[in-house]
Coordinates of C-alpha atoms in Angstrom, one line a residue:
M14 CA 33.0 100.9 68.8
K15 CA 35.0 99.6 71.7
K16 CA 37.7 98.2 69.4
L17 CA 37.9 101.5 67.5
A18 CA 38.2 103.5 70.8
T19 CA 41.0 101.1 71.9
L20 CA 42.8 101.5 68.6
M21 CA 42.6 105.3 68.7
A22 CA 43.9 105.4 72.3
F23 CA 46.8 103.2 71.2
M24 CA 47.6 105.5 68.3
A25 CA 47.4 108.6 70.5
T26 CA 49.8 107.0 72.9
S27 CA 52.1 105.9 70.1
C28 CA 52.2 109.4 68.7
C29 CA 53.5 110.6 72.0
L30 CA 56.4 108.1 72.2
S31 CA 59.7 109.7 71.4
A32 CA 61.7 108.2 68.5
L33 CA 64.8 110.1 69.6
E34 CA 67.3 107.9 71.5
L35 CA 70.9 107.9 72.5
P36 CA 73.3 105.1 73.4
E37 CA 73.8 104.6 77.1
Q38 CA 77.3 105.9 76.8
L39 CA 76.0 109.4 75.8
G40 CA 74.3 110.0 79.1
D41 CA 74.6 112.0 82.3
H42 CA 78.1 112.2 83.9
A43 CA 79.8 111.3 80.6
V44 CA 83.4 112.4 79.9
L45 CA 84.1 113.6 76.3
Q46 CA 87.6 113.9 74.8
Q47 CA 89.0 117.4 75.0
L48 CA 90.0 119.5 72.0
A49 CA 88.5 117.1 69.5
E50 CA 85.7 116.6 67.0
V51 CA 83.9 114.1 69.2
K52 CA 81.4 111.7 67.7
L53 CA 77.8 111.9 68.9
W54 CA 75.2 109.5 67.6
G55 CA 71.8 108.0 68.2
W56 CA 68.5 107.1 66.6
A57 CA 65.5 109.2 65.5
S58 CA 62.5 109.0 63.1
P59 CA 63.7 107.9 59.6
E60 CA 65.1 110.9 57.7
A61 CA 64.2 113.3 60.6
L62 CA 66.3 116.4 61.3
V63 CA 68.1 116.2 64.6
S64 CA 69.6 119.3 66.3
V65 CA 72.4 119.2 68.8
M66 CA 73.3 122.1 71.2
P67 CA 76.2 121.8 73.5
S68 CA 76.3 124.2 76.4
W69 CA 80.0 125.1 75.9
S70 CA 79.2 126.6 72.5
S71 CA 76.6 128.9 70.9
D72 CA 76.7 126.7 67.8
K73 CA 73.8 124.4 66.8
Y74 CA 74.6 121.3 64.9
D75 CA 72.0 119.8 62.5
V76 CA 72.0 116.3 61.0
K77 CA 69.5 114.3 59.1
A78 CA 68.8 110.7 60.1
D79 CA 69.1 108.0 57.5
R80 CA 66.2 105.9 56.3
H81 CA 66.7 103.6 59.3
G82 CA 66.7 106.4 61.8
R83 CA 70.4 106.3 62.5
W84 CA 72.3 109.6 62.7
S85 CA 75.8 110.7 63.8
M86 CA 77.7 114.0 63.8
R87 CA 81.0 115.6 65.0
V88 CA 81.0 118.3 67.6
L89 CA 84.0 120.4 68.6
T90 CA 85.0 120.2 72.3
P91 CA 86.9 122.8 74.3
A92 CA 90.0 122.2 76.5
G93 CA 89.4 119.9 79.5
S94 CA 88.2 121.4 82.8
Y95 CA 86.1 120.5 85.8
K96 CA 83.2 122.7 84.6
S97 CA 80.0 120.8 84.2
H98 CA 78.3 121.0 80.8
S99 CA 75.1 119.7 79.2
I100 CA 74.1 118.7 75.7
T101 CA 70.6 119.0 74.3
F102 CA 69.3 116.9 71.4
V103 CA 66.1 117.8 69.6
E104 CA 64.0 116.0 67.0
G105 CA 60.7 117.9 66.3
S106 CA 58.9 118.1 69.6
D107 CA 61.2 115.5 71.3
T108 CA 64.0 116.7 73.5
I109 CA 66.7 114.9 75.4
T110 CA 69.2 116.7 77.6
I111 CA 72.2 115.0 79.2
N112 CA 73.7 116.7 82.2
D113 CA 76.9 116.9 84.2
I114 CA 79.2 116.3 81.2
L115 CA 82.9 116.8 81.7
I116 CA 85.5 117.5 79.1
G117 CA 88.8 115.7 79.6
E118 CA 90.7 112.6 78.5
V119 CA 89.0 109.4 77.6
W120 CA 90.7 106.0 77.5
L121 CA 89.2 102.6 76.5
A122 CA 90.4 99.9 78.9
A123 CA 89.8 96.3 77.6
G124 CA 90.8 92.8 78.3
Q125 CA 90.0 89.9 80.6
S126 CA 89.5 89.5 84.3
N127 CA 92.6 91.3 85.5
M128 CA 91.2 94.4 83.8
E129 CA 87.7 93.6 84.8
M130 CA 88.6 93.0 88.5
P131 CA 86.7 95.6 90.5
M132 CA 88.0 97.6 93.4
I133 CA 85.8 95.4 95.7
G134 CA 87.8 92.4 94.4
F135 CA 86.6 88.9 93.5
N136 CA 85.6 86.3 96.0
S137 CA 88.5 85.8 98.4
Q138 CA 90.7 87.8 96.1
P139 CA 90.9 91.4 97.3
V140 CA 92.6 94.5 95.8
E141 CA 95.3 95.6 98.2
G142 CA 94.5 99.0 99.8
A143 CA 91.1 99.3 98.1
G144 CA 89.1 100.0 101.3
R145 CA 90.9 103.2 102.0
D146 CA 90.8 104.3 98.4
I147 CA 87.1 103.6 98.1
A148 CA 86.4 105.6 101.2
R149 CA 88.3 108.6 99.9
S150 CA 87.1 108.4 96.3
G151 CA 84.2 110.9 96.7
R152 CA 86.8 113.8 96.3
L153 CA 87.4 112.4 92.8
R154 CA 83.8 112.9 91.7
D155 CA 84.7 115.4 88.9
R156 CA 88.1 113.9 88.3
V157 CA 87.6 110.2 87.7
R158 CA 84.6 108.6 86.0
M159 CA 84.0 105.2 84.5
A160 CA 81.5 103.5 82.2
Y161 CA 81.6 99.8 82.9
I162 CA 80.3 98.2 79.6
V163 CA 77.9 95.3 80.0
R164 CA 79.1 91.9 78.9
G165 CA 78.0 90.8 75.4
D166 CA 78.3 87.6 73.5
K167 CA 76.5 87.9 70.2
Y168 CA 78.0 86.7 66.9
E169 CA 76.4 89.4 64.8
P170 CA 77.6 93.1 65.2
Q171 CA 75.5 94.9 67.7
E172 CA 74.5 98.6 67.5
R173 CA 73.9 99.0 71.2
I174 CA 75.5 97.9 74.5
G175 CA 74.7 98.8 78.1
G176 CA 77.0 100.7 80.3
R177 CA 76.3 104.1 81.9
W178 CA 78.9 106.6 83.2
K179 CA 79.3 106.7 87.0
V180 CA 81.1 109.3 89.1
A181 CA 83.8 108.2 91.6
S182 CA 82.2 107.8 95.0
P183 CA 82.2 105.3 97.9
E184 CA 78.9 104.0 96.4
N185 CA 80.2 103.6 92.8
T186 CA 84.0 103.1 93.1
P187 CA 83.8 99.5 94.5
Y188 CA 82.5 98.4 91.1
F189 CA 85.1 100.3 89.0
S190 CA 87.9 98.3 87.3
A191 CA 90.7 98.6 89.9
Q192 CA 93.4 99.0 87.2
G193 CA 91.3 101.5 85.4
F194 CA 90.6 103.5 88.6
Y195 CA 94.2 103.7 89.7
F196 CA 95.4 104.6 86.2
A197 CA 92.8 107.4 86.0
R198 CA 93.5 108.7 89.5
E199 CA 97.2 108.9 88.9
L200 CA 96.9 110.4 85.4
N201 CA 94.5 113.0 86.8
D202 CA 97.0 114.0 89.4
L203 CA 99.7 114.4 86.7
I204 CA 97.8 116.3 84.0
D205 CA 95.0 117.8 86.1
V206 CA 92.0 117.3 83.8
P207 CA 89.1 114.8 84.2
I208 CA 89.8 111.2 83.2
G209 CA 87.1 109.0 81.8
I210 CA 87.5 105.2 81.4
L211 CA 85.4 103.1 79.1
C212 CA 85.9 99.6 80.7
V213 CA 85.3 96.9 78.1
S214 CA 86.3 93.7 79.8
Y215 CA 85.2 90.1 80.0
G216 CA 86.9 87.6 82.3
G217 CA 88.5 84.5 80.8
T218 CA 88.4 85.7 77.2
Q219 CA 91.1 84.8 74.7
I220 CA 92.4 87.4 72.3
E221 CA 90.5 85.6 69.5
G222 CA 87.3 86.9 71.1
W223 CA 88.3 90.5 70.5
L224 CA 88.9 90.1 66.7
P225 CA 86.4 90.0 63.9
R226 CA 85.6 86.7 62.2
E227 CA 87.2 87.7 58.8
I228 CA 90.6 88.1 60.3
L229 CA 90.5 84.8 62.3
E230 CA 89.3 82.9 59.2
W231 CA 92.2 84.4 57.2
H232 CA 94.5 83.0 59.9
G233 CA 93.0 79.5 59.5
Y234 CA 90.5 79.4 62.4
D235 CA 87.5 77.2 61.7
F236 CA 84.7 79.4 62.8
E237 CA 81.8 77.0 62.1
A238 CA 83.5 74.2 64.0
M239 CA 83.9 76.5 67.0
K240 CA 80.2 77.5 66.9
A241 CA 79.2 73.8 66.7
E242 CA 80.9 73.1 70.1
K243 CA 77.9 73.0 72.4
D244 CA 80.0 73.0 75.6
R245 CA 82.3 75.9 74.6
L246 CA 82.4 78.6 77.3
P247 CA 81.0 82.0 76.3
A248 CA 84.4 83.6 77.2
Y249 CA 86.1 81.3 74.6
R250 CA 83.8 82.1 71.7
Y251 CA 85.6 83.7 68.8
S252 CA 84.8 87.3 67.8
T253 CA 81.8 87.8 70.1
K254 CA 83.5 90.3 72.3
Y255 CA 84.4 92.4 69.3
T256 CA 80.9 92.2 67.7
S257 CA 79.1 92.8 71.0
M258 CA 81.3 95.1 73.1
I259 CA 83.7 96.9 70.8
Y260 CA 81.6 97.3 67.7
P261 CA 78.8 99.3 69.5
L262 CA 81.4 101.8 70.8
I263 CA 83.2 102.4 67.6
G264 CA 83.8 106.1 67.2
Y265 CA 83.3 107.2 70.8
T266 CA 86.2 109.6 70.7
I267 CA 89.1 108.4 72.8
K268 CA 92.7 109.2 73.5
G269 CA 93.9 105.6 73.3
F270 CA 93.6 102.0 74.4
L271 CA 94.7 100.2 77.5
W272 CA 94.9 96.4 77.4
N273 CA 95.2 93.6 80.0
Q274 CA 94.8 90.2 78.5
G275 CA 96.7 87.1 77.6
E276 CA 96.3 84.6 80.5
S277 CA 93.7 82.7 78.4
N278 CA 96.2 82.3 75.5
V279 CA 98.8 80.2 77.3
S280 CA 97.8 77.2 75.2
N281 CA 98.8 78.9 72.0
P282 CA 101.5 81.5 72.9
D283 CA 103.3 81.4 69.6
R284 CA 100.5 83.3 67.8
Y285 CA 99.9 86.0 70.4
C286 CA 102.1 88.8 69.0
E287 CA 100.7 88.3 65.5
L288 CA 97.1 88.3 66.7
L289 CA 97.6 91.3 68.9
E290 CA 99.2 93.2 66.0
E291 CA 96.1 92.4 63.9
M292 CA 93.7 93.4 66.7
V293 CA 95.4 96.8 67.2
A294 CA 95.3 97.5 63.5
Q295 CA 91.6 96.6 63.3
W296 CA 90.6 98.8 66.3
R297 CA 92.6 101.7 65.0
S298 CA 91.0 101.3 61.6
D299 CA 87.5 101.1 63.2
W300 CA 88.2 104.5 64.9
G301 CA 89.4 106.0 61.7
D302 CA 93.0 106.2 62.8
T303 CA 95.1 106.1 59.6
D304 CA 98.5 107.0 61.0
N305 CA 98.7 104.9 64.3
S306 CA 98.0 108.0 66.4
L307 CA 95.8 106.1 68.8
P308 CA 98.3 104.7 71.4
F309 CA 98.0 101.1 72.7
Y310 CA 99.4 100.2 76.1
Q311 CA 99.6 96.6 77.3
T312 CA 99.9 95.1 80.8
E313 CA 102.4 92.3 81.2
N314 CA 100.6 89.1 82.3
P315 CA 101.0 88.4 86.1
G316 CA 102.8 85.4 87.5
F317 CA 100.6 82.4 87.9
G318 CA 101.6 78.8 88.4
W319 CA 99.1 77.1 86.1
G320 CA 99.7 73.9 88.1
N321 CA 103.4 73.9 87.2
P322 CA 105.1 77.1 88.3
D323 CA 108.5 76.1 86.7
A324 CA 107.0 75.5 83.3
V325 CA 107.4 78.3 80.7
F326 CA 104.3 78.5 78.5
A327 CA 103.0 81.6 80.4
A328 CA 106.4 83.1 80.2
M329 CA 106.2 82.7 76.4
V330 CA 103.0 84.8 76.3
R331 CA 104.9 87.5 78.2
E332 CA 107.7 87.2 75.7
Q333 CA 105.1 87.7 72.9
Q334 CA 103.7 90.7 74.6
N335 CA 107.1 92.3 74.8
M336 CA 107.7 91.4 71.1
A337 CA 104.5 93.2 70.2
V338 CA 105.9 96.5 71.6
K339 CA 108.7 96.3 69.0
V340 CA 106.4 95.7 66.0
I341 CA 103.3 97.7 66.8
P342 CA 103.7 101.4 66.3
N343 CA 102.9 103.7 69.3
C344 CA 102.7 100.8 71.6
G345 CA 103.9 100.3 75.2
I346 CA 103.9 97.8 78.0
T347 CA 103.9 97.9 81.8
C348 CA 106.2 95.4 83.5
T349 CA 104.6 93.6 86.5
N350 CA 106.8 90.6 87.4
D351 CA 107.8 92.1 90.8
L352 CA 104.2 92.6 91.9
A353 CA 103.3 89.1 92.8
Y354 CA 103.8 87.9 96.4
T355 CA 105.6 84.5 96.8
Y356 CA 102.4 83.0 98.2
E357 CA 100.4 83.9 95.2
T358 CA 101.5 81.0 93.0
D359 CA 97.8 79.9 92.6
V360 CA 96.3 83.4 92.5
I361 CA 95.7 84.6 89.0
H362 CA 94.2 87.9 90.1
G363 CA 97.1 89.6 91.9
T364 CA 96.2 92.1 94.6
R365 CA 98.5 94.9 93.6
K366 CA 96.5 96.8 91.1
R367 CA 97.5 100.3 92.3
E368 CA 101.1 99.9 91.2
I369 CA 100.1 98.6 87.7
G370 CA 97.7 101.5 87.2
E371 CA 100.2 104.1 88.4
R372 CA 103.1 102.7 86.3
M373 CA 100.9 102.7 83.2
A374 CA 99.9 106.3 83.9
W375 CA 103.5 107.4 84.2
Q376 CA 104.3 106.0 80.8
V377 CA 101.2 107.6 79.3
A378 CA 102.0 110.9 81.0
E379 CA 105.4 111.2 79.3
R380 CA 104.6 109.6 76.0
Q381 CA 101.2 111.1 75.3
Y382 CA 101.2 114.3 77.4
G383 CA 104.9 115.4 77.3
L384 CA 105.7 115.1 81.1
K385 CA 109.5 114.5 80.9
G386 CA 111.4 112.4 83.4
M387 CA 108.6 110.0 84.4
P388 CA 110.1 106.8 86.0
W389 CA 108.3 104.2 83.8
R390 CA 111.1 102.5 81.9
S391 CA 112.1 99.0 83.0
P392 CA 115.6 97.6 82.6
E393 CA 115.7 95.5 79.5
Y394 CA 118.2 92.9 78.3
N395 CA 120.9 94.4 76.0
S396 CA 123.7 91.8 75.7
M397 CA 125.7 89.0 77.2
I398 CA 129.5 89.0 77.6
K399 CA 131.4 85.9 78.5
C400 CA 134.1 86.2 81.1
D401 CA 137.4 84.2 81.6
D402 CA 136.3 82.8 85.0
G403 CA 133.2 81.1 83.4
S404 CA 130.7 83.7 84.5
V405 CA 128.8 86.0 82.1
R406 CA 127.9 89.7 82.4
I407 CA 124.3 90.7 81.4
R408 CA 124.0 94.3 80.4
F409 CA 120.7 96.2 80.7
D410 CA 119.3 99.2 79.1
N411 CA 117.3 101.8 81.2
A412 CA 119.6 101.4 84.2
E413 CA 121.9 104.3 83.8
Y414 CA 122.0 104.9 87.6
G415 CA 122.6 101.3 88.4
L416 CA 120.7 98.2 89.4
T417 CA 119.5 96.9 92.7
P418 CA 119.6 94.9 95.0
N419 CA 123.1 96.0 95.3
I420 CA 123.8 93.6 98.2
G421 CA 123.1 89.9 98.0
N422 CA 121.9 87.5 95.3
V423 CA 119.5 88.6 92.5
E424 CA 116.7 86.0 92.4
G425 CA 115.3 84.6 89.2
F426 CA 118.4 83.9 87.0
E427 CA 119.0 80.5 85.4
V428 CA 121.7 79.3 83.1
A429 CA 122.2 76.4 80.7
D430 CA 124.9 75.0 78.4
V431 CA 124.3 73.5 75.0
D432 CA 122.0 70.8 76.3
G433 CA 119.4 73.4 77.2
K434 CA 118.9 72.1 80.8
F435 CA 118.6 75.1 83.0
H436 CA 120.0 75.5 86.6
K437 CA 119.5 78.1 89.2
A438 CA 122.3 80.6 89.0
E439 CA 124.1 83.0 91.3
A440 CA 123.7 86.6 90.3
V441 CA 125.1 89.8 91.7
V442 CA 124.8 93.4 90.6
D443 CA 128.0 95.2 89.5
W444 CA 127.8 98.5 91.4
N445 CA 129.8 100.4 88.7
T446 CA 127.9 99.3 85.6
P447 CA 124.3 98.5 84.5
E448 CA 125.3 94.8 84.6
V449 CA 124.6 91.6 86.5
I450 CA 127.3 89.0 86.9
V451 CA 125.8 85.5 86.5
S452 CA 127.5 82.2 87.3
C453 CA 126.8 78.6 88.2
P454 CA 130.2 77.1 89.2
D455 CA 128.9 73.9 90.6
K456 CA 126.8 72.9 87.5
I457 CA 128.0 74.7 84.4
S458 CA 131.5 75.9 83.4
D459 CA 130.6 77.1 80.0
I460 CA 127.3 79.2 80.1
K461 CA 125.6 79.3 76.7
H462 CA 122.1 80.6 77.7
V463 CA 120.7 82.8 80.4
R464 CA 117.1 83.3 81.5
Y465 CA 115.6 85.8 84.0
C466 CA 112.2 85.1 85.5
F467 CA 111.3 83.1 82.5
K468 CA 108.8 80.8 84.2
N469 CA 105.1 80.6 84.7
F470 CA 105.6 82.0 88.2
S471 CA 108.7 83.8 89.3
C472 CA 109.0 86.8 91.6
G473 CA 111.8 89.0 90.3
N474 CA 113.8 91.4 92.5
L475 CA 116.0 93.1 90.0
K476 CA 115.2 96.8 89.5
N477 CA 116.6 100.0 88.4
S478 CA 117.2 103.0 90.7
F479 CA 113.6 104.2 90.2
G480 CA 112.3 100.8 91.4
M481 CA 111.1 99.6 88.0
P482 CA 111.4 95.8 87.5
A483 CA 113.6 94.2 84.9
V484 CA 111.7 92.7 82.0
P485 CA 111.9 88.9 82.0
F486 CA 114.0 87.5 79.1
R487 CA 115.8 84.6 77.7
T488 CA 118.8 84.3 75.3
D489 CA 117.7 80.9 74.0
K490 CA 115.0 79.9 71.6
F491 CA 114.1 76.5 73.1
K492 CA 110.4 75.6 72.9
E493 CA 110.4 74.5 76.5

């Protein structure tokens, strides 16, 4: 009798347990994409009827769970505003209501530690100006929100991942991605709707970690050999960030992707553009994007010495990043080579995250939201013209109002003749054209090749009239 009573009590308790569940990302304080058919999903009793009622509409949406209890549906959202909404989910007698929902613009920000780096910084590596911005962040409660996705490292695709939405506040903002926060704050100022950031970052990861196994094996990667390496760091495991962190979020309706990664691929820079192109195509396909309408914005890797500041393997990754902009549709990049201080040779997590986030927001504001005249374009190498006196003229695009510094030497230029040995060059801006005059009279009389800031660590000072830095480049194709 005692066993029977215990069993009946357990059954009664079990009957009261709710089968209705939502992913953590569909919770209080969430931001949903405006003017879209946003995806809502969760779990319920197998083949149960689930009803969804958003507060912004009188419509009730019904969907039947599959035999595993999984369900999903699309719900129309209104234009973005600062009005707080709720959504109620019902299965039988079970009800879940999520509150304080905002409708605005949602961006997925992914990558390694420079995207992960929180406003509070890493040990002995602060974010410049973060203290003041944290203190004042409470006024952004209904303007900037972030869901910081929990790290994952499973080989098999995961259905769920942790990471709840948080409002900007002095309590929460210290743990927001600094680049994500500054991007969101600036974009909110420009377009005046709430901005939500899904931060999906994992320090130290290679791009291979963000791609599915099938693509990597097609490219010749030995997946089983990698799995057999007992001492392989979790950050360096192929595919696990895709299966554990991207896969569970597939379909959360977003405006586009932000990306800051590449430092961990300095050992194989030649493949980076190709792999990035594959990754963007895969993510767009996962989100049902058939016409490249989901934009993808990169961040140029920061300067870092890697034990040899004058070597070029890190510069070759940046070159690959800029190549990717040319081959990936609806893709952009934010140039950062001027944002390292000269003493940061051995600091891989640069302090100046505000400028990166703001520059990225300016580009997004014009290209995605139609705000004309935003000062995001960096000067880019156009051509080289040889002069009779042995110098060369380097012409730049995106410098119609001239280049600066207009007095003194431009730092970062190097030149070589046919032997490929590079020497520091003298470089001055021509006030009347978008050109830099480069020479090296003591070492080279016949310049064949020119480089600008093409090193692991090089602080450039060449900018256009809007203060945007020139993109590092080289005219040669030497491997080193």
